[in-house]
Each structure stands twice: as C-alpha cells, then as structure tokens.
mmCIF file of C-alpha atoms and ligand atoms in Angstrom:
data_model
loop_
_atom_site.group_PDB
_atom_site.id
_atom_site.type_symbol
_atom_site.label_atom_id
_atom_site.label_comp_id
_atom_site.label_asym_id
_atom_site.label_seq_id
_atom_site.Cartn_x
_atom_site.Cartn_y
_atom_site.Cartn_z
ATOM 1 C CA MET A 1 90.832 92.641 91.761
ATOM 2 C CA GLN A 2 89.516 90.000 93.387
ATOM 3 C CA VAL A 3 91.390 89.168 97.419
ATOM 4 C CA ILE A 4 90.754 85.352 98.202
ATOM 5 C CA ILE A 5 91.188 84.373 102.168
ATOM 6 C CA GLN A 6 92.224 81.135 102.650
ATOM 7 C CA PRO A 7 93.051 79.516 106.239
ATOM 8 C CA THR A 8 96.342 77.739 105.451
ATOM 9 C CA ALA A 9 99.077 77.963 102.638
ATOM 10 C CA GLU A 10 97.840 74.846 101.370
ATOM 11 C CA LYS A 11 94.586 75.172 100.676
ATOM 12 C CA ALA A 12 95.538 78.898 99.276
ATOM 13 C CA ALA A 13 97.300 76.619 96.707
ATOM 14 C CA ARG A 14 94.634 73.913 96.490
ATOM 15 C CA LEU A 15 92.004 76.717 95.418
ATOM 16 C CA ALA A 16 94.747 78.210 92.893
ATOM 17 C CA ALA A 17 95.098 74.689 91.332
ATOM 18 C CA LEU A 18 91.223 74.231 91.177
ATOM 19 C CA LEU A 19 90.994 77.392 89.235
ATOM 20 C CA ILE A 20 93.810 76.705 86.709
ATOM 21 C CA ALA A 21 91.918 72.751 86.458
ATOM 22 C CA ASP A 22 88.971 74.752 85.304
ATOM 23 C CA GLN A 23 90.599 77.296 82.629
ATOM 24 C CA ILE A 24 92.497 74.192 81.448
ATOM 25 C CA GLY A 25 89.197 72.655 81.501
ATOM 26 C CA THR A 26 87.533 75.703 79.779
ATOM 27 C CA ASN A 27 90.206 76.154 76.972
ATOM 28 C CA PRO A 28 92.662 73.241 76.973
ATOM 29 C CA PHE A 29 94.850 75.155 74.435
ATOM 30 C CA THR A 30 95.555 77.655 77.102
ATOM 31 C CA VAL A 31 98.648 79.636 77.250
ATOM 32 C CA LEU A 32 100.416 79.395 80.605
ATOM 33 C CA GLY A 33 102.535 82.278 82.063
ATOM 34 C CA LEU A 34 104.265 80.448 84.997
ATOM 35 C CA ALA A 35 106.146 81.440 88.163
ATOM 36 C CA THR A 36 109.101 79.797 90.019
ATOM 37 C CA GLY A 37 109.564 80.165 93.705
ATOM 38 C CA ARG A 38 109.189 78.362 97.302
ATOM 39 C CA THR A 39 105.029 79.625 97.187
ATOM 40 C CA MET A 40 104.627 77.666 93.799
ATOM 41 C CA GLU A 41 106.399 74.549 94.934
ATOM 42 C CA ARG A 42 103.154 74.035 96.972
ATOM 43 C CA LEU A 43 100.664 75.097 94.214
ATOM 44 C CA TYR A 44 102.712 72.502 91.508
ATOM 45 C CA SER A 45 102.153 69.786 93.741
ATOM 46 C CA GLN A 46 98.633 70.493 93.953
ATOM 47 C CA LEU A 47 98.499 70.625 90.000
ATOM 48 C CA VAL A 48 99.994 67.646 89.909
ATOM 49 C CA GLU A 49 98.108 65.557 92.128
ATOM 50 C CA LEU A 50 95.230 67.231 90.027
ATOM 51 C CA TYR A 51 96.882 65.552 87.036
ATOM 52 C CA SER A 52 97.701 62.312 88.310
ATOM 53 C CA SER A 53 93.936 62.040 89.046
ATOM 54 C CA GLY A 54 93.005 62.549 86.087
ATOM 55 C CA LYS A 55 91.512 66.132 86.335
ATOM 56 C CA ILE A 56 93.678 68.478 84.408
ATOM 57 C CA ASP A 57 95.051 67.589 80.718
ATOM 58 C CA PHE A 58 98.362 69.436 79.734
ATOM 59 C CA SER A 59 98.669 68.064 76.476
ATOM 60 C CA LYS A 60 97.765 71.266 74.615
ATOM 61 C CA CYS A 61 98.634 73.552 76.616
ATOM 62 C CA ARG A 62 101.863 76.146 76.038
ATOM 63 C CA SER A 63 103.656 77.833 78.592
ATOM 64 C CA PHE A 64 106.270 80.932 78.739
ATOM 65 C CA ASN A 65 107.581 81.488 82.523
ATOM 66 C CA LEU A 66 108.214 84.886 83.765
ATOM 67 C CA ASP A 67 111.626 84.940 84.305
ATOM 68 C CA GLU A 68 115.352 82.958 83.936
ATOM 69 C CA TYR A 69 118.469 83.965 85.864
ATOM 70 C CA VAL A 70 121.147 85.530 83.468
ATOM 71 C CA GLY A 71 124.417 83.295 83.237
ATOM 72 C CA LEU A 72 123.032 79.687 84.279
ATOM 73 C CA GLU A 73 122.713 77.098 81.403
ATOM 74 C CA PRO A 74 119.311 75.522 81.455
ATOM 75 C CA THR A 75 120.759 72.348 83.162
ATOM 76 C CA ASP A 76 121.988 73.899 86.114
ATOM 77 C CA PRO A 77 119.978 72.253 88.907
ATOM 78 C CA HIS A 78 119.349 76.404 90.134
ATOM 79 C CA SER A 79 117.843 77.522 86.690
ATOM 80 C CA TYR A 80 114.463 78.176 86.562
ATOM 81 C CA ARG A 81 114.256 75.364 83.771
ATOM 82 C CA SER A 82 115.735 73.094 86.040
ATOM 83 C CA TYR A 83 113.113 73.929 88.471
ATOM 84 C CA MET A 84 110.099 74.041 86.274
ATOM 85 C CA ASN A 85 111.294 70.752 85.153
ATOM 86 C CA ARG A 86 111.389 69.038 88.358
ATOM 87 C CA ASN A 87 108.263 70.849 90.034
ATOM 88 C CA LEU A 88 105.890 70.271 87.030
ATOM 89 C CA PHE A 89 107.122 69.890 83.626
ATOM 90 C CA ASP A 90 108.442 66.233 84.326
ATOM 91 C CA LYS A 91 105.503 64.715 85.905
ATOM 92 C CA ILE A 92 102.660 65.901 83.664
ATOM 93 C CA ASN A 93 102.037 65.850 80.045
ATOM 94 C CA ILE A 94 103.055 69.168 78.605
ATOM 95 C CA ASP A 95 105.178 68.985 75.635
ATOM 96 C CA LYS A 96 108.525 69.974 76.738
ATOM 97 C CA GLU A 97 108.904 71.915 73.352
ATOM 98 C CA SER A 98 105.770 73.837 73.930
ATOM 99 C CA THR A 99 106.893 75.409 77.750
ATOM 100 C CA HIS A 100 109.364 78.449 77.440
ATOM 101 C CA LEU A 101 111.602 80.417 79.507
ATOM 102 C CA PRO A 102 114.362 82.875 78.590
ATOM 103 C CA ASP A 103 117.581 81.770 77.268
ATOM 104 C CA GLY A 104 119.894 82.594 80.363
ATOM 105 C CA VAL A 105 123.036 82.052 78.728
ATOM 106 C CA ALA A 106 122.180 84.456 75.365
ATOM 107 C CA GLU A 107 124.887 86.342 74.220
ATOM 108 C CA ASP A 108 122.788 89.060 73.229
ATOM 109 C CA TYR A 109 120.719 90.283 76.229
ATOM 110 C CA ALA A 110 118.249 92.841 73.882
ATOM 111 C CA ALA A 111 117.934 90.571 71.270
ATOM 112 C CA GLU A 112 117.072 87.326 73.575
ATOM 113 C CA ALA A 113 114.370 89.857 75.421
ATOM 114 C CA ARG A 114 112.619 90.808 71.877
ATOM 115 C CA HIS A 115 112.552 87.417 70.746
ATOM 116 C CA TYR A 116 110.874 86.182 73.840
ATOM 117 C CA GLU A 117 108.038 89.255 73.298
ATOM 118 C CA GLU A 118 107.698 87.841 69.970
ATOM 119 C CA LEU A 119 107.037 84.105 71.093
ATOM 120 C CA ILE A 120 104.739 85.441 73.470
ATOM 121 C CA GLU A 121 102.935 87.448 70.783
ATOM 122 C CA GLN A 122 103.169 84.584 68.110
ATOM 123 C CA ALA A 123 101.626 82.325 70.816
ATOM 124 C CA GLY A 124 98.411 84.753 70.915
ATOM 125 C CA GLY A 125 99.285 86.006 74.426
ATOM 126 C CA ILE A 126 99.106 84.354 77.907
ATOM 127 C CA ASP A 127 95.810 83.298 78.829
ATOM 128 C CA LEU A 128 96.524 83.133 82.486
ATOM 129 C CA GLN A 129 98.973 84.244 84.494
ATOM 130 C CA LEU A 130 100.616 82.737 87.660
ATOM 131 C CA LEU A 131 102.932 85.034 89.975
ATOM 132 C CA GLY A 132 104.249 85.119 93.538
ATOM 133 C CA ILE A 133 105.184 88.649 95.093
ATOM 134 C CA GLY A 134 108.931 89.217 96.595
ATOM 135 C CA ARG A 135 109.582 91.080 99.815
ATOM 136 C CA SER A 136 110.930 94.203 97.546
ATOM 137 C CA GLY A 137 107.388 94.133 96.102
ATOM 138 C CA HIS A 138 108.808 92.584 92.537
ATOM 139 C CA ILE A 139 106.503 90.428 90.506
ATOM 140 C CA GLY A 140 108.693 88.581 88.255
ATOM 141 C CA PHE A 141 111.633 90.255 88.791
ATOM 142 C CA ASN A 142 110.330 93.716 88.534
ATOM 143 C CA GLU A 143 112.457 95.722 90.766
ATOM 144 C CA PRO A 144 111.854 98.941 92.558
ATOM 145 C CA LEU A 145 111.299 101.785 89.913
ATOM 146 C CA SER A 146 110.831 99.353 86.897
ATOM 147 C CA ALA A 147 108.310 100.949 84.142
ATOM 148 C CA LEU A 148 105.087 100.230 85.178
ATOM 149 C CA ARG A 149 105.003 99.873 81.095
ATOM 150 C CA SER A 150 108.525 97.487 81.016
ATOM 151 C CA ARG A 151 108.646 94.541 78.507
ATOM 152 C CA THR A 152 110.933 91.869 78.744
ATOM 153 C CA ARG A 153 114.431 92.286 79.379
ATOM 154 C CA GLU A 154 117.512 91.579 81.517
ATOM 155 C CA LYS A 155 117.354 93.368 85.301
ATOM 156 C CA GLY A 156 120.121 93.761 88.141
ATOM 157 C CA LEU A 157 118.276 92.140 91.347
ATOM 158 C CA THR A 158 117.887 93.847 94.897
ATOM 159 C CA ARG A 159 119.628 93.485 97.793
ATOM 160 C CA THR A 160 116.550 92.188 98.916
ATOM 161 C CA THR A 161 115.939 89.937 96.272
ATOM 162 C CA ILE A 162 119.315 88.251 96.413
ATOM 163 C CA ASP A 163 118.499 87.388 100.398
ATOM 164 C CA GLN A 164 115.397 86.147 99.437
ATOM 165 C CA ASN A 165 117.102 83.903 97.028
ATOM 166 C CA SER A 166 120.416 83.308 98.089
ATOM 167 C CA PRO A 167 119.936 80.304 100.386
ATOM 168 C CA LEU A 168 118.183 78.486 98.135
ATOM 169 C CA PHE A 169 122.057 77.930 96.352
ATOM 170 C CA ASP A 170 124.557 75.559 97.376
ATOM 171 C CA ARG A 171 127.078 78.409 98.049
ATOM 172 C CA PRO A 172 124.787 81.469 98.687
ATOM 173 C CA GLU A 173 127.439 83.307 96.552
ATOM 174 C CA ASP A 174 127.092 81.432 93.552
ATOM 175 C CA MET A 175 123.444 83.179 93.117
ATOM 176 C CA PRO A 176 123.344 85.439 89.872
ATOM 177 C CA SER A 177 122.895 89.044 90.606
ATOM 178 C CA ARG A 178 121.126 89.756 87.011
ATOM 179 C CA ALA A 179 117.772 88.217 85.397
ATOM 180 C CA PHE A 180 115.651 87.893 82.337
ATOM 181 C CA THR A 181 111.803 89.327 83.284
ATOM 182 C CA MET A 182 108.637 89.973 81.410
ATOM 183 C CA GLY A 183 108.294 93.465 82.467
ATOM 184 C CA ILE A 184 105.193 94.775 83.649
ATOM 185 C CA GLY A 185 103.548 95.297 80.554
ATOM 186 C CA THR A 186 104.303 92.151 79.611
ATOM 187 C CA ILE A 187 102.558 90.979 82.646
ATOM 188 C CA LEU A 188 99.655 93.425 82.548
ATOM 189 C CA ASP A 189 98.785 92.126 79.041
ATOM 190 C CA ALA A 190 97.445 88.783 80.557
ATOM 191 C CA ARG A 191 93.978 88.176 80.322
ATOM 192 C CA LYS A 192 94.050 86.488 83.538
ATOM 193 C CA ILE A 193 96.237 86.824 86.742
ATOM 194 C CA LEU A 194 96.485 84.761 89.378
ATOM 195 C CA MET A 195 98.967 86.045 92.290
ATOM 196 C CA VAL A 196 99.354 83.709 95.591
ATOM 197 C CA VAL A 197 100.533 85.390 98.161
ATOM 198 C CA THR A 198 101.210 83.010 101.247
ATOM 199 C CA GLY A 199 103.331 83.495 104.820
ATOM 200 C CA SER A 200 103.407 86.390 107.233
ATOM 201 C CA GLU A 201 106.898 87.783 105.828
ATOM 202 C CA LYS A 202 104.582 88.817 103.233
ATOM 203 C CA ALA A 203 102.207 90.549 104.797
ATOM 204 C CA ASP A 204 103.547 94.166 104.710
ATOM 205 C CA ILE A 205 104.392 94.270 101.329
ATOM 206 C CA LEU A 206 100.832 92.464 100.088
ATOM 207 C CA ALA A 207 99.006 95.019 102.039
ATOM 208 C CA LYS A 208 101.033 97.748 100.126
ATOM 209 C CA ALA A 209 100.496 96.190 96.977
ATOM 210 C CA VAL A 210 96.551 95.615 97.086
ATOM 211 C CA GLU A 211 95.374 98.341 99.145
ATOM 212 C CA GLY A 212 98.362 101.087 98.881
ATOM 213 C CA PRO A 213 98.749 103.294 95.891
ATOM 214 C CA VAL A 214 100.199 102.374 92.376
ATOM 215 C CA THR A 215 103.669 103.234 92.259
ATOM 216 C CA SER A 216 106.839 101.942 90.642
ATOM 217 C CA MET A 217 108.283 101.588 93.736
ATOM 218 C CA ILE A 218 106.557 98.416 94.663
ATOM 219 C CA SER A 219 105.389 96.783 91.019
ATOM 220 C CA ALA A 220 102.691 94.352 92.122
ATOM 221 C CA THR A 221 100.863 97.762 92.589
ATOM 222 C CA ALA A 222 100.506 97.686 88.651
ATOM 223 C CA LEU A 223 97.976 94.433 89.270
ATOM 224 C CA GLN A 224 95.636 97.359 90.608
ATOM 225 C CA LEU A 225 95.606 98.385 86.843
ATOM 226 C CA HIS A 226 94.396 94.752 85.431
ATOM 227 C CA GLU A 227 90.947 94.183 84.690
ATOM 228 C CA SER A 228 90.962 90.245 85.871
ATOM 229 C CA THR A 229 93.257 89.305 88.796
ATOM 230 C CA VAL A 230 92.559 87.210 91.444
ATOM 231 C CA VAL A 231 95.139 87.330 94.653
ATOM 232 C CA ILE A 232 95.118 83.851 96.597
ATOM 233 C CA ALA A 233 96.363 84.388 99.982
ATOM 234 C CA ASP A 234 96.752 82.529 103.497
ATOM 235 C CA GLU A 235 95.793 84.565 106.575
ATOM 236 C CA ASP A 236 99.080 84.687 107.845
ATOM 237 C CA ALA A 237 99.941 86.813 104.822
ATOM 238 C CA ALA A 238 96.292 88.426 104.882
ATOM 239 C CA ARG A 239 97.113 90.046 108.317
ATOM 240 C CA ASP A 240 97.826 93.606 107.501
ATOM 241 C CA LEU A 241 94.941 93.708 104.325
ATOM 242 C CA GLN A 242 92.498 96.447 105.663
ATOM 243 C CA ALA A 243 89.270 95.164 104.133
ATOM 244 C CA GLN A 244 89.627 91.502 105.169
ATOM 245 C CA ASP A 245 86.253 91.236 106.261
ATOM 246 C CA TYR A 246 85.159 92.370 102.736
ATOM 247 C CA TYR A 247 87.462 89.777 101.233
ATOM 248 C CA HIS A 248 86.185 86.796 103.263
ATOM 249 C CA TRP A 249 82.284 88.171 102.552
ATOM 250 C CA LEU A 250 83.005 87.904 98.671
ATOM 251 C CA TYR A 251 84.757 84.102 99.091
ATOM 252 C CA GLU A 252 81.518 83.170 101.257
ATOM 253 C CA ASN A 253 78.651 84.951 99.207
ATOM 254 C CA GLU A 254 79.467 84.984 95.267
ATOM 255 C CA PRO A 255 78.272 82.079 93.317
ATOM 256 C CA GLU A 256 81.907 81.846 91.366
ATOM 257 C CA TRP A 257 83.551 81.172 94.639
ATOM 258 C CA ARG A 258 80.758 78.732 96.158
ATOM 259 C CA LYS A 259 81.532 75.768 93.948
ATOM 260 C CA TYR A 260 84.977 76.281 95.349
ATOM 261 C CA HIS A 261 83.900 75.553 99.380
ATOM 262 C CA ASP A 262 83.547 71.757 99.269
ATOM 263 C CA LYS A 263 86.550 71.462 97.287
ATOM 264 C CA VAL A 264 89.369 73.149 98.817
HETATM 265 C C1 F6R B 1 109.893 84.071 90.039
HETATM 266 C C2 F6R B 1 109.292 85.358 90.632
HETATM 267 C C3 F6R B 1 108.918 85.906 91.796
HETATM 268 C C4 F6R B 1 108.508 84.779 92.643
HETATM 269 C C5 F6R B 1 108.869 85.747 93.973
HETATM 270 C C6 F6R B 1 108.280 85.045 95.415
HETATM 271 O O1 F6R B 1 109.524 83.232 89.348
HETATM 272 O O2 F6R B 1 108.989 85.328 89.695
HETATM 273 O O3 F6R B 1 108.411 87.048 91.367
HETATM 274 O O4 F6R B 1 107.422 84.615 92.908
HETATM 275 O O5 F6R B 1 110.043 86.251 94.678
HETATM 276 O O6 F6R B 1 109.211 84.347 95.470
HETATM 277 P P1 F6R B 1 108.604 83.049 96.424
HETATM 278 O O7 F6R B 1 107.644 82.516 96.517
HETATM 279 O O8 F6R B 1 110.171 81.968 96.941
HETATM 280 O O9 F6R B 1 108.769 83.872 98.291
#
C-alpha cells in the first residue's frame, strides 16, 4: 500500500483523477470499479473536466459500481444509478450499456448477487477499483464483521452508516437500511485499488484502516492484504497517521509520483 497526502481535498481528487486518466490512457478498455458518496463527487467533477479538455476517452471503458440501495428503482433520484448518471455518466462518453450497478429492486437477492459477480468475471475482472471509506470503516457497504473473503451480497447497514448517509435523503427516514454490495473478496480481486479519503471526520478511521491491525471489525484494513493499493488523503484526513513524514517523502521523491507534481 502507498499513502499519498495532498494539502487539500481538491488536490487529492485531482491527483486521483490524473491516475485514472493515466490508467485509461494505457488501457482504453479499462474495467473500472466505481464508488459513490460525497468524496467521489469531487473526483467525478475532476474526471469530467479532464474528459471535456480531451484528456480522457471513456468510450471503450466498462464499469461496475460497488453498491446499490435495496428497494430503490434505478430512476429514484436517491439511487446510486441516478447518482452515477448525474455526476459522471451523463457528462462523459462512456456507453451507458457498459455501466453496471446491482439491481436494487431485484426480487431474488442471492440470484442478483451471483449474477453481478458473473458479470464482473465475464468482463475479465476489475482493473482499477475506486473506493471511499465510511465512518464505520466500510468499503462498499461492507460493514463491521463482513468476512474478509466476502462476495457480492445484500447487507444490513449500521446505524453509523445510516446517520452518515440519511441527510442526503429529502426525508432521512426514507434511506433504505439494506444494500447490495460487492464483497471484500470481490474488491481485493481488483488489479489495482485507489482509495480517496478527505476531511477530518475520517482521520480516526483512516489511521486505523491503514496503520492498524487487520480486522474484520474495520473492513478497510483488508486493503493491507492487497498488492497494489494507493490511498490518497488530504491533510485533514491524514492528521492521525503515524508515518506522515514517510508518506510525504515518498510523494516528493519517488520517480513515479514526481511526474504529477506540476499537474496537481
Ligand atoms: C458508496 C461507497 C461507500 C462510500 C463511503 C464514503 O458507493 O462505496 O463506501 O465510499 O461511505 O462516503 P462519503 O464519501 O460520502 O463520505
């Protein structure tokens, strides 16, 4: 795992977007794993900007989102499908037919979960998975005690997650308490992982996720088992990390990062 600290949330999002642009530049057929949430909104607007200035072509990409609320139609404005259309898909040249989210209104949860895993496999697996982290330590909606090898399934959400996300609903009580989510095992199968974490309210959980012991109580700690994970944090979120000096040194000195210095 590499941790990169940027001075602001804006710069963290910018660097993440540049990494994605490079990935798609190298492999135009990239299969993207996508996330939703407030952190990703900033990142998606950077991606839209790069697309609008001709620096990314999404036309051959395919995508799989991490999760979707159970019980919400894709057309519901609070569904993650609507979120993705609004924040990214409607603004870039990805073929919507190549974008996938679990079907929140599927009747047979187990069959839908199996089908989603099969679709990912048929696409050849995920090349680059984007992640945020929840205050409960979740990645996707893998709440505490999710098995570290779990696959896509339907899951109950914790009170912490409901408190985190219900303000985004017109009536907070309308937030579903269950969701489909890729499992931790599904996420760890991605060839590369890019997690973006911003804001002081994530400082405590980020330190536990990155520098604490691996535990199913904090799903994000499983990323320590992955061979190619980059975590980009802003200074507020990085506040509690013990090895900050080393992470700064890495970004300043490693050749792979130097090329981004004047672009961020
Ligand atoms: C959503 C998802 C979640 C979010 C996390 C952070 O698709 O995968 O794990 O990334 O809850 O959300 P924000 O960015 O709103 O704090």
